[in-house]
mmCIF file of C-alpha atoms and ligand atoms in Angstrom:
data_model
loop_
_atom_site.group_PDB
_atom_site.id
_atom_site.type_symbol
_atom_site.label_atom_id
_atom_site.label_comp_id
_atom_site.label_asym_id
_atom_site.label_seq_id
_atom_site.Cartn_x
_atom_site.Cartn_y
_atom_site.Cartn_z
ATOM 1 C CA MET A 909 16.197 1.582 -9.363
ATOM 2 C CA LYS A 910 13.162 -1.616 -9.627
ATOM 3 C CA THR A 911 11.832 -1.625 -6.271
ATOM 4 C CA LEU A 912 8.680 -4.177 -5.342
ATOM 5 C CA ILE A 913 6.431 -2.872 -2.015
ATOM 6 C CA ALA A 914 4.867 -6.345 -0.338
ATOM 7 C CA TYR A 915 2.473 -5.273 2.253
ATOM 8 C CA VAL A 916 -0.264 -6.735 4.056
ATOM 9 C CA SER A 917 -3.948 -4.620 4.818
ATOM 10 C CA THR A 918 -6.961 -6.611 6.281
ATOM 11 C CA HIS A 919 -8.414 -3.975 8.813
ATOM 12 C CA HIS A 920 -9.641 -0.730 7.020
ATOM 13 C CA ARG A 921 -7.592 -1.145 3.704
ATOM 14 C CA ASN A 922 -5.253 1.517 4.870
ATOM 15 C CA THR A 923 -1.673 0.703 3.701
ATOM 16 C CA HIS A 924 -2.900 -1.079 0.749
ATOM 17 C CA ILE A 925 -3.786 3.042 -0.213
ATOM 18 C CA LEU A 926 -0.401 4.249 1.443
ATOM 19 C CA ALA A 927 1.529 1.015 -0.311
ATOM 20 C CA ARG A 928 -0.055 2.234 -4.016
ATOM 21 C CA SER A 929 0.658 5.610 -3.315
ATOM 22 C CA MET A 930 4.000 4.936 -2.582
ATOM 23 C CA ALA A 931 4.493 2.648 -6.078
ATOM 24 C CA ALA A 932 2.666 4.848 -8.562
ATOM 25 C CA HIS A 933 4.721 8.020 -7.294
ATOM 26 C CA ILE A 934 8.196 5.762 -8.665
ATOM 27 C CA GLY A 935 6.418 3.059 -11.109
ATOM 28 C CA ALA A 936 7.164 0.710 -7.877
ATOM 29 C CA ASP A 937 5.366 -3.308 -8.851
ATOM 30 C CA THR A 938 2.871 -3.454 -5.763
ATOM 31 C CA ILE A 939 2.365 -7.325 -4.051
ATOM 32 C CA ASP A 940 -0.787 -7.703 -1.922
ATOM 33 C CA LEU A 941 1.037 -10.906 0.026
ATOM 34 C CA LEU A 942 -2.146 -12.277 1.219
ATOM 35 C CA ALA A 943 -4.204 -11.604 -1.928
ATOM 36 C CA ASP A 944 -1.587 -12.309 -4.265
ATOM 37 C CA GLY A 945 0.913 -14.748 -2.751
ATOM 38 C CA GLY A 946 4.560 -14.272 -1.718
ATOM 39 C CA PRO A 947 6.581 -13.800 -4.511
ATOM 40 C CA SER A 948 9.605 -16.489 -5.778
ATOM 41 C CA LYS A 949 13.001 -15.924 -4.560
ATOM 42 C CA GLU A 950 14.320 -15.586 -8.271
ATOM 43 C CA GLU A 951 11.423 -12.526 -8.191
ATOM 44 C CA ILE A 952 12.660 -11.109 -4.866
ATOM 45 C CA LEU A 953 15.785 -10.921 -6.102
ATOM 46 C CA SER A 954 15.298 -9.539 -10.071
ATOM 47 C CA TYR A 955 14.584 -6.314 -7.454
ATOM 48 C CA ASP A 956 17.082 -3.522 -6.385
ATOM 49 C CA LEU A 957 15.129 -2.567 -3.436
ATOM 50 C CA LEU A 958 12.165 -3.961 -1.452
ATOM 51 C CA GLY A 959 9.362 -2.322 0.705
ATOM 52 C CA LEU A 960 7.511 -4.381 3.749
ATOM 53 C CA GLY A 961 4.475 -2.337 5.353
ATOM 54 C CA SER A 962 1.569 -3.332 7.229
ATOM 55 C CA GLY A 963 -1.309 -2.349 9.120
ATOM 56 C CA ILE A 964 -0.090 -2.511 12.970
ATOM 57 C CA TYR A 965 -1.992 -5.432 14.547
ATOM 58 C CA ALA A 966 -1.326 -5.775 18.628
ATOM 59 C CA LEU A 967 1.844 -3.817 18.281
ATOM 60 C CA ARG A 968 3.407 -5.169 15.690
ATOM 61 C CA HIS A 969 2.911 -5.789 11.474
ATOM 62 C CA HIS A 970 0.539 -8.268 10.271
ATOM 63 C CA ARG A 971 2.043 -11.684 11.128
ATOM 64 C CA ALA A 972 1.996 -12.796 7.412
ATOM 65 C CA LEU A 973 4.286 -9.844 6.794
ATOM 66 C CA LEU A 974 6.680 -11.223 9.427
ATOM 67 C CA ARG A 975 6.315 -14.106 8.111
ATOM 68 C CA PHE A 976 7.260 -13.140 4.657
ATOM 69 C CA ALA A 977 10.633 -10.882 6.443
ATOM 70 C CA ALA A 978 11.660 -14.562 7.863
ATOM 71 C CA SER A 979 12.273 -15.935 4.414
ATOM 72 C CA LEU A 980 13.824 -13.558 2.945
ATOM 73 C CA PRO A 981 17.083 -14.984 0.592
ATOM 74 C CA ARG A 982 20.122 -14.784 1.749
ATOM 75 C CA GLU A 983 21.664 -15.301 -1.606
ATOM 76 C CA ARG A 984 22.024 -11.339 -1.169
ATOM 77 C CA ALA A 985 22.109 -9.094 1.100
ATOM 78 C CA GLY A 986 19.321 -6.801 -0.133
ATOM 79 C CA LYS A 987 18.326 -3.612 0.439
ATOM 80 C CA CYS A 988 14.883 -2.722 2.079
ATOM 81 C CA PHE A 989 12.411 -0.417 3.792
ATOM 82 C CA VAL A 990 9.422 -0.235 6.604
ATOM 83 C CA PHE A 991 6.356 1.447 6.141
ATOM 84 C CA SER A 992 2.839 0.650 8.392
ATOM 85 C CA THR A 993 0.260 2.135 9.488
ATOM 86 C CA ARG A 994 -1.264 2.401 12.627
ATOM 87 C CA GLY A 995 -4.087 4.192 15.354
ATOM 88 C CA PHE A 996 -2.109 5.234 17.594
ATOM 89 C CA GLY A 997 1.411 4.309 19.686
ATOM 90 C CA ARG A 998 4.644 4.688 18.688
ATOM 91 C CA PRO A 999 6.239 2.395 15.538
ATOM 92 C CA ASP A 1000 9.487 2.825 16.613
ATOM 93 C CA LEU A 1001 8.248 0.085 19.131
ATOM 94 C CA TYR A 1002 6.027 -1.008 16.463
ATOM 95 C CA HIS A 1003 8.511 -1.810 13.723
ATOM 96 C CA ARG A 1004 10.918 -3.716 15.887
ATOM 97 C CA ALA A 1005 9.546 -7.371 15.528
ATOM 98 C CA LEU A 1006 10.208 -6.368 11.406
ATOM 99 C CA HIS A 1007 13.558 -5.109 11.886
ATOM 100 C CA ARG A 1008 15.339 -8.329 13.256
ATOM 101 C CA LYS A 1009 13.387 -10.711 11.044
ATOM 102 C CA ILE A 1010 14.822 -8.437 7.959
ATOM 103 C CA ARG A 1011 18.389 -8.253 10.033
ATOM 104 C CA ARG A 1012 18.092 -11.837 10.843
ATOM 105 C CA ARG A 1013 18.302 -12.630 7.151
ATOM 106 C CA GLY A 1014 21.222 -10.637 6.685
ATOM 107 C CA TRP A 1015 19.632 -7.375 4.933
ATOM 108 C CA GLU A 1016 19.721 -3.598 5.413
ATOM 109 C CA VAL A 1017 16.372 -1.591 6.482
ATOM 110 C CA LEU A 1018 16.927 1.777 4.762
ATOM 111 C CA GLY A 1019 14.397 3.469 6.427
ATOM 112 C CA ASP A 1020 10.899 3.504 7.756
ATOM 113 C CA PHE A 1021 7.846 5.321 7.517
ATOM 114 C CA SER A 1022 4.581 5.160 9.429
ATOM 115 C CA CYS A 1023 1.212 7.628 9.180
ATOM 116 C CA ARG A 1024 -2.011 7.518 11.076
ATOM 117 C CA GLY A 1025 -5.072 4.851 9.366
ATOM 118 C CA PHE A 1026 -8.467 4.886 10.048
ATOM 119 C CA ASP A 1027 -8.967 2.495 13.261
ATOM 120 C CA THR A 1028 -12.047 0.816 14.516
ATOM 121 C CA PHE A 1029 -11.047 -1.902 16.502
ATOM 122 C CA GLY A 1030 -12.476 -3.110 19.783
ATOM 123 C CA PRO A 1031 -14.139 -0.176 22.174
ATOM 124 C CA LEU A 1032 -13.143 2.133 19.319
ATOM 125 C CA ALA A 1033 -15.938 1.043 16.770
ATOM 126 C CA ILE A 1034 -18.299 2.875 19.494
ATOM 127 C CA LEU A 1035 -16.913 6.243 19.323
ATOM 128 C CA GLY A 1036 -17.008 5.728 15.237
ATOM 129 C CA GLY A 1037 -13.291 4.891 14.846
ATOM 130 C CA ILE A 1038 -10.220 7.221 15.131
ATOM 131 C CA ASN A 1039 -8.155 8.850 12.427
ATOM 132 C CA ARG A 1040 -11.125 9.085 9.927
ATOM 133 C CA GLY A 1041 -10.021 9.793 6.940
ATOM 134 C CA ARG A 1042 -6.393 8.886 7.045
ATOM 135 C CA PRO A 1043 -3.893 8.422 5.629
ATOM 136 C CA ASP A 1044 -4.387 11.406 3.703
ATOM 137 C CA GLY A 1045 -3.412 13.538 1.183
ATOM 138 C CA GLU A 1046 -1.079 15.241 3.203
ATOM 139 C CA ASP A 1047 0.300 11.499 4.902
ATOM 140 C CA LEU A 1048 0.686 10.284 1.099
ATOM 141 C CA GLN A 1049 2.828 13.295 0.050
ATOM 142 C CA ARG A 1050 5.066 12.769 2.745
ATOM 143 C CA ALA A 1051 4.859 8.614 2.439
ATOM 144 C CA ARG A 1052 6.369 9.804 -1.497
ATOM 145 C CA ASP A 1053 8.905 12.391 0.170
ATOM 146 C CA PHE A 1054 9.869 9.645 1.736
ATOM 147 C CA LEU A 1055 10.532 7.123 -0.553
ATOM 148 C CA ARG A 1056 12.323 9.674 -2.717
ATOM 149 C CA SER A 1057 15.150 9.808 -0.530
ATOM 150 C CA ILE A 1058 15.185 6.108 0.430
ATOM 151 C CA VAL A 1059 15.865 5.503 -3.365
ATOM 152 C CA ASP A 1060 17.947 8.081 -3.358
ATOM 153 C CA GLU A 1061 19.911 6.947 -0.756
ATOM 154 C CA ALA A 1062 19.902 2.805 -2.745
ATOM 155 C CA ALA A 1063 21.052 4.021 -5.849
ATOM 156 C CA GLN A 1064 24.639 6.147 -4.331
ATOM 157 C CA ARG A 1065 25.054 3.018 -2.220
ATOM 158 C CA SER A 1066 25.033 0.708 -5.500
ATOM 159 C CA GLU A 1067 26.873 3.199 -7.010
ATOM 160 C CA ARG A 1068 29.545 3.404 -4.360
ATOM 161 C CA SER A 1069 30.054 -0.252 -4.081
ATOM 162 C CA THR A 1070 29.868 -0.691 -8.528
ATOM 163 C CA ARG A 1071 33.190 1.625 -8.402
HETATM 164 C C1 FMN B 1029 -7.006 -6.638 15.476
HETATM 165 C C2 FMN B 1029 -6.005 -5.196 15.444
HETATM 166 C C3 FMN B 1029 -5.157 -4.546 16.373
HETATM 167 C C4 FMN B 1029 -4.659 -2.943 16.140
HETATM 168 N N1 FMN B 1029 -3.527 -3.292 17.582
HETATM 169 C C5 FMN B 1029 -2.973 -1.558 16.996
HETATM 170 C C6 FMN B 1029 -1.987 -1.342 17.953
HETATM 171 O O1 FMN B 1029 -1.494 -2.204 18.823
HETATM 172 N N2 FMN B 1029 -1.684 -0.135 17.819
HETATM 173 C C7 FMN B 1029 -1.755 0.749 16.802
HETATM 174 O O2 FMN B 1029 -1.617 1.539 16.825
HETATM 175 N N3 FMN B 1029 -2.953 0.555 16.287
HETATM 176 C C8 FMN B 1029 -3.475 -0.885 16.156
HETATM 177 N N4 FMN B 1029 -4.458 -1.319 15.316
HETATM 178 C C9 FMN B 1029 -5.113 -0.681 14.289
HETATM 179 C C10 FMN B 1029 -4.388 -0.291 13.112
HETATM 180 O O3 FMN B 1029 -3.136 -0.780 12.871
HETATM 181 C C11 FMN B 1029 -4.662 0.758 11.638
HETATM 182 O O4 FMN B 1029 -6.100 0.659 11.944
HETATM 183 C C12 FMN B 1029 -3.978 -0.061 10.742
HETATM 184 O O5 FMN B 1029 -4.431 1.784 9.658
HETATM 185 C C13 FMN B 1029 -4.794 -0.822 9.650
HETATM 186 O O6 FMN B 1029 -4.570 -1.242 8.760
HETATM 187 P P1 FMN B 1029 -4.933 -1.580 6.954
HETATM 188 O O7 FMN B 1029 -5.992 -0.657 7.104
HETATM 189 O O8 FMN B 1029 -3.909 -1.751 6.070
HETATM 190 O O9 FMN B 1029 -5.227 -3.453 7.669
HETATM 191 C C14 FMN B 1029 -5.229 -2.245 15.251
HETATM 192 C C15 FMN B 1029 -6.143 -2.425 14.421
HETATM 193 C C16 FMN B 1029 -6.846 -4.383 14.631
HETATM 194 C C17 FMN B 1029 -7.871 -4.699 13.693
#
């Protein structure tokens, strides 16, 4: 299953660590949307599965990731998964805005993953931050298990659709 993981990670590179670890597990390609720029439509369409993730900033994914989702090619109803690292709070709420953008392009979200990430935003810096050392080994293992189940699901769906 040819997979591309597109991410944004600006605060402590927490999401970068997560994205790279997931990618290494299944041999996926990664693209850092801020450092590398967005992939072309043709590049995106050459993948079977797309991952989209970032840290959570003010209750939602990074705006560059939201913009990327809003420009997904409509030529195909692609399959994707969504992930994040966060300081605290509810990922189901934080992921809503990204889900909406993806759905509007006719793409399907197969699943979501989120874990804690080191956070020194604002007054948290005075306290030395929260979630030091996260994502940790356990987080990365959970993410890899999640990804394996998503890849299996995507493979089953494409098998069904070609029957
Ligand atoms: C400007 C800013 C706003 C943030 N807002 C939230 C938030 O609303 N909810 C939350 O759980 N974490 C929030 N965080 C914490 C980050 O989501 C967390 O540290 C994340 O792991 C950062 O990922 P990154 O290192 O990949 O950028 C915020 C951090 C920053 C810098």
